Amino acid sequence: MSRRPALSIIIPAWNEAEWLPRTLAAVQEALSGIDRNSEIIVVDNASTDRTPQIAQAAGCRVVFEPERRISRARNVGAAVACGDYLLFVDADTWPDRALLQATLDALDSGEVCGGGARVTFDHLSHRIYRWGATAWNTLSARLVLAAGCYVFCTREAFAAVGGFSEAVYAGEEVFLSRALKRWGRAHGQRVEILETPVLTSGRKADWFHPGRHILVVTQVLLFPWSLRSRRLSWFWYTRPRRH
């Protein structure tokens, strides 16, 4: 009988045939240099392209979730995961070996129950987006909030806080970060934002005008309850037709 995997990497994916191969290659390359039992789980969130076939061909475990809700897709992946450590990576995000090792070191310490990483983008053409990325990284470090593209935690802490909130259609990583911080304080542990960065796609900067990004940020700040509405969370569920 094989040993229980120590690390489960969960990748939610909706119509990610274009981007998923690069992500899986990056994750597998990162794992290849680390002596750790692991598994990669791709959650097919009702894709209509070849997303599940690509994941299967790469040797990943594939599970299906028909409801288009990011938090639910993440939770479904966690429910079937075998690892003591859970790592959630977006399908357009490319962690490297150094980041993966830093993540494992943090969790192995017994002092960290979860966290994230500083975010860098492969391209951001407009200075507004570059300012926004800097602002997010500053806020993330100060308030200890993980970015959704890279979130890690122990299974124990994840289960104790009830996983990602399925009451919202977006921003679930912020709610999880807060819940993990509360749990960690009660158990002598902390949430940590790693200095080792994670590289992710700036594709939304190509898809949407800066004005739309500003509108979404304003909406979330002034009306956080809007994240409970699928219609008002359109930004996270919409793509230009050409993509």
Short mmCIF file of C-alpha atoms in Angstrom, two decimals:
data_model
loop_
_atom_site.label_atom_id
_atom_site.label_comp_id
_atom_site.label_asym_id
_atom_site.label_seq_id
_atom_site.Cartn_x
_atom_site.Cartn_y
_atom_site.Cartn_z
CA MET A 1 0.00 0.00 0.00
CA SER A 2 1.40 3.39 -0.98
CA ARG A 3 2.03 5.98 1.67
CA ARG A 4 -0.52 8.75 2.11
CA PRO A 5 0.53 11.79 0.07
CA ALA A 6 1.85 14.58 2.23
CA LEU A 7 0.85 17.30 -0.23
CA SER A 8 -2.26 17.65 -2.37
CA ILE A 9 -2.21 20.33 -5.06
CA ILE A 10 -5.72 21.32 -6.13
CA ILE A 11 -6.31 23.19 -9.38
CA PRO A 12 -9.87 24.38 -10.15
CA ALA A 13 -10.36 24.78 -13.90
CA TRP A 14 -13.13 26.00 -16.16
CA ASN A 15 -12.31 25.90 -19.89
CA GLU A 16 -8.58 26.16 -19.25
CA ALA A 17 -7.34 24.04 -22.18
CA GLU A 18 -5.15 26.92 -23.37
CA TRP A 19 -3.52 27.61 -20.01
CA LEU A 20 -3.63 24.35 -18.07
CA PRO A 21 -0.72 22.59 -19.85
CA ARG A 22 1.75 25.26 -18.77
CA THR A 23 0.46 25.21 -15.19
CA LEU A 24 0.66 21.42 -14.92
CA ALA A 25 4.15 21.43 -16.40
CA ALA A 26 5.26 24.07 -13.88
CA VAL A 27 3.76 22.19 -10.93
CA GLN A 28 5.24 18.88 -12.02
CA GLU A 29 8.65 20.46 -12.55
CA ALA A 30 8.50 22.02 -9.09
CA LEU A 31 7.54 18.69 -7.51
CA SER A 32 10.28 16.79 -9.34
CA GLY A 33 12.98 18.39 -7.23
CA ILE A 34 11.27 17.81 -3.89
CA ASP A 35 11.33 14.56 -1.92
CA ARG A 36 7.70 14.57 -0.89
CA ASN A 37 4.72 12.35 -1.65
CA SER A 38 2.24 14.41 -3.60
CA GLU A 39 -0.78 14.38 -5.87
CA ILE A 40 -2.29 16.83 -8.34
CA ILE A 41 -6.06 17.13 -8.46
CA VAL A 42 -7.75 19.07 -11.25
CA VAL A 43 -11.35 20.04 -10.56
CA ASP A 44 -13.17 20.28 -13.87
CA ASN A 45 -15.75 22.98 -13.15
CA ALA A 46 -18.17 22.19 -16.00
CA SER A 47 -15.70 22.80 -18.81
CA THR A 48 -16.85 22.55 -22.41
CA ASP A 49 -13.33 22.27 -23.86
CA ARG A 50 -10.59 19.66 -23.42
CA THR A 51 -9.65 20.68 -19.87
CA PRO A 52 -10.39 17.27 -18.27
CA GLN A 53 -8.70 15.31 -21.07
CA ILE A 54 -5.56 17.45 -20.77
CA ALA A 55 -5.44 16.88 -17.02
CA GLN A 56 -5.92 13.12 -17.39
CA ALA A 57 -3.22 12.90 -20.07
CA ALA A 58 -0.82 14.66 -17.68
CA GLY A 59 -1.45 12.00 -15.04
CA CYS A 60 -3.59 14.14 -12.74
CA ARG A 61 -6.59 13.00 -10.78
CA VAL A 62 -9.69 14.66 -12.25
CA VAL A 63 -12.94 15.30 -10.41
CA PHE A 64 -16.04 17.00 -11.80
CA GLU A 65 -18.05 19.79 -10.21
CA PRO A 66 -21.04 21.00 -12.25
CA GLU A 67 -21.84 24.14 -10.26
CA ARG A 68 -19.89 27.16 -11.45
CA ARG A 69 -18.74 28.51 -8.12
CA ILE A 70 -15.03 28.86 -7.47
CA SER A 71 -15.22 28.19 -3.73
CA ARG A 72 -17.22 25.02 -4.33
CA ALA A 73 -14.74 23.75 -6.90
CA ARG A 74 -11.90 24.28 -4.43
CA ASN A 75 -13.80 22.50 -1.66
CA VAL A 76 -14.65 19.54 -3.88
CA GLY A 77 -10.97 19.11 -4.66
CA ALA A 78 -10.09 19.28 -0.97
CA ALA A 79 -12.76 16.70 -0.14
CA VAL A 80 -11.10 14.03 -2.28
CA ALA A 81 -7.52 15.03 -1.47
CA CYS A 82 -5.33 12.63 0.50
CA GLY A 83 -2.62 14.99 1.72
CA ASP A 84 -2.08 16.45 5.15
CA TYR A 85 -1.18 19.72 3.40
CA LEU A 86 -3.47 21.38 0.84
CA LEU A 87 -2.25 23.78 -1.84
CA PHE A 88 -4.70 25.57 -4.14
CA VAL A 89 -3.24 26.86 -7.40
CA ASP A 90 -5.12 28.63 -10.19
CA ALA A 91 -4.97 27.17 -13.69
CA ASP A 92 -3.07 30.22 -14.99
CA THR A 93 -0.45 30.26 -12.23
CA TRP A 94 3.07 28.81 -12.28
CA PRO A 95 4.71 28.08 -8.91
CA ASP A 96 8.37 27.08 -9.01
CA ARG A 97 10.48 24.75 -6.88
CA ALA A 98 11.70 27.50 -4.56
CA LEU A 99 8.14 28.55 -3.71
CA LEU A 100 6.98 24.99 -3.21
CA GLN A 101 9.90 24.31 -0.89
CA ALA A 102 9.23 27.51 1.06
CA THR A 103 5.60 26.44 1.42
CA LEU A 104 6.53 23.02 2.74
CA ASP A 105 9.12 24.48 5.09
CA ALA A 106 6.52 26.83 6.54
CA LEU A 107 3.98 24.06 7.10
CA ASP A 108 6.60 21.61 8.38
CA SER A 109 7.61 24.11 11.06
CA GLY A 110 4.40 23.45 12.96
CA GLU A 111 4.07 27.20 13.50
CA VAL A 112 2.15 27.96 10.29
CA CYS A 113 -1.37 26.72 9.59
CA GLY A 114 -1.77 28.40 6.21
CA GLY A 115 -0.88 31.26 3.95
CA GLY A 116 -0.07 32.52 0.50
CA ALA A 117 2.68 34.23 -1.45
CA ARG A 118 3.58 37.59 -2.89
CA VAL A 119 2.19 37.80 -6.43
CA THR A 120 4.04 38.74 -9.59
CA PHE A 121 2.43 38.88 -13.03
CA ASP A 122 3.84 37.70 -16.34
CA HIS A 123 2.80 41.02 -17.89
CA LEU A 124 0.88 44.14 -16.90
CA SER A 125 0.77 46.62 -19.76
CA HIS A 126 -0.97 49.52 -18.01
CA ARG A 127 0.56 51.36 -15.06
CA ILE A 128 -2.78 51.23 -13.21
CA TYR A 129 -2.44 47.45 -13.07
CA ARG A 130 1.15 47.68 -11.88
CA TRP A 131 0.08 50.09 -9.13
CA GLY A 132 -2.73 47.72 -8.24
CA ALA A 133 -0.36 44.75 -7.98
CA THR A 134 1.95 46.71 -5.68
CA ALA A 135 -1.00 47.83 -3.58
CA TRP A 136 -2.30 44.27 -3.27
CA ASN A 137 1.08 42.86 -2.20
CA THR A 138 1.41 45.59 0.42
CA LEU A 139 -2.12 44.97 1.70
CA SER A 140 -1.66 41.20 1.59
CA ALA A 141 1.49 41.36 3.72
CA ARG A 142 0.06 43.85 6.20
CA LEU A 143 -3.32 42.16 6.70
CA VAL A 144 -2.01 38.63 6.05
CA LEU A 145 -4.43 37.79 3.25
CA ALA A 146 -3.62 35.14 0.66
CA ALA A 147 -4.18 35.81 -3.03
CA GLY A 148 -6.54 33.30 -4.62
CA CYS A 149 -3.99 32.10 -7.17
CA TYR A 150 -1.88 30.47 -4.43
CA VAL A 151 -3.33 29.41 -1.08
CA PHE A 152 -1.95 26.74 1.24
CA CYS A 153 -2.95 25.31 4.61
CA THR A 154 -2.94 22.23 6.76
CA ARG A 155 -5.82 19.84 6.33
CA GLU A 156 -6.53 20.13 10.04
CA ALA A 157 -7.00 23.90 9.89
CA PHE A 158 -8.95 23.76 6.63
CA ALA A 159 -11.40 21.23 8.04
CA ALA A 160 -11.72 23.09 11.33
CA VAL A 161 -12.79 26.36 9.64
CA GLY A 162 -15.12 24.66 7.18
CA GLY A 163 -13.04 25.26 4.05
CA PHE A 164 -13.80 28.02 1.57
CA SER A 165 -17.07 29.84 2.10
CA GLU A 166 -19.65 28.74 -0.45
CA ALA A 167 -21.81 31.72 0.44
CA VAL A 168 -19.73 33.84 -1.95
CA TYR A 169 -18.90 33.62 -5.65
CA ALA A 170 -15.56 35.43 -5.32
CA GLY A 171 -13.16 36.60 -2.63
CA GLU A 172 -13.34 33.23 -0.90
CA GLU A 173 -9.57 33.32 -0.26
CA VAL A 174 -9.97 36.43 1.90
CA PHE A 175 -12.64 34.80 4.04
CA LEU A 176 -10.49 31.68 4.39
CA SER A 177 -7.44 33.73 5.36
CA ARG A 178 -9.39 35.43 8.13
CA ALA A 179 -10.82 32.15 9.37
CA LEU A 180 -7.38 30.53 9.39
CA LYS A 181 -5.93 33.48 11.34
CA ARG A 182 -8.60 33.10 14.02
CA TRP A 183 -8.05 29.34 14.23
CA GLY A 184 -4.29 29.76 14.24
CA ARG A 185 -4.35 32.23 17.14
CA ALA A 186 -6.37 29.77 19.17
CA HIS A 187 -3.89 26.96 18.42
CA GLY A 188 -0.58 28.77 18.68
CA GLN A 189 -0.06 29.01 14.92
CA ARG A 190 -0.09 31.78 12.34
CA VAL A 191 -0.91 32.51 8.71
CA GLU A 192 2.09 33.58 6.64
CA ILE A 193 2.49 35.38 3.32
CA LEU A 194 5.72 34.09 1.84
CA GLU A 195 8.26 36.49 0.38
CA THR A 196 9.07 33.96 -2.33
CA PRO A 197 6.76 35.09 -5.15
CA VAL A 198 4.31 33.17 -7.27
CA LEU A 199 4.07 33.98 -10.97
CA THR A 200 0.57 34.27 -12.40
CA SER A 201 -1.08 35.47 -15.58
CA GLY A 202 -2.03 39.07 -16.23
CA ARG A 203 -4.68 37.94 -18.71
CA LYS A 204 -7.51 39.86 -17.05
CA ALA A 205 -5.58 43.03 -17.80
CA ASP A 206 -5.86 42.10 -21.46
CA TRP A 207 -9.50 41.09 -21.24
CA PHE A 208 -10.95 44.10 -19.39
CA HIS A 209 -10.45 47.86 -19.58
CA PRO A 210 -8.85 49.49 -16.49
CA GLY A 211 -12.15 51.23 -15.83
CA ARG A 212 -13.84 47.88 -15.28
CA HIS A 213 -11.17 46.83 -12.81
CA ILE A 214 -11.62 50.06 -10.89
CA LEU A 215 -15.39 49.53 -10.90
CA VAL A 216 -15.03 46.01 -9.49
CA VAL A 217 -12.62 47.09 -6.74
CA THR A 218 -14.95 49.94 -5.78
CA GLN A 219 -17.93 47.60 -5.75
CA VAL A 220 -16.21 45.09 -3.46
CA LEU A 221 -14.99 47.78 -1.06
CA LEU A 222 -18.35 49.56 -0.81
CA PHE A 223 -20.68 46.59 -1.21
CA PRO A 224 -18.89 43.43 -0.05
CA TRP A 225 -22.26 41.66 0.16
CA SER A 226 -22.32 41.75 -3.66
CA LEU A 227 -19.91 38.80 -3.67
CA ARG A 228 -22.86 36.65 -2.65
CA SER A 229 -24.47 37.31 -6.03
CA ARG A 230 -23.41 35.39 -9.13
CA ARG A 231 -24.64 38.22 -11.34
CA LEU A 232 -22.74 40.89 -9.43
CA SER A 233 -19.63 38.69 -9.41
CA TRP A 234 -19.58 38.65 -13.23
CA PHE A 235 -15.92 39.73 -13.35
CA TRP A 236 -14.74 36.32 -12.13
CA TYR A 237 -17.03 34.34 -14.47
CA THR A 238 -16.79 36.24 -17.75
CA ARG A 239 -14.31 35.99 -20.59
CA PRO A 240 -14.15 37.76 -23.95
CA ARG A 241 -15.49 35.59 -26.76
CA ARG A 242 -12.14 35.36 -28.51
CA HIS A 243 -10.74 33.51 -25.52
#
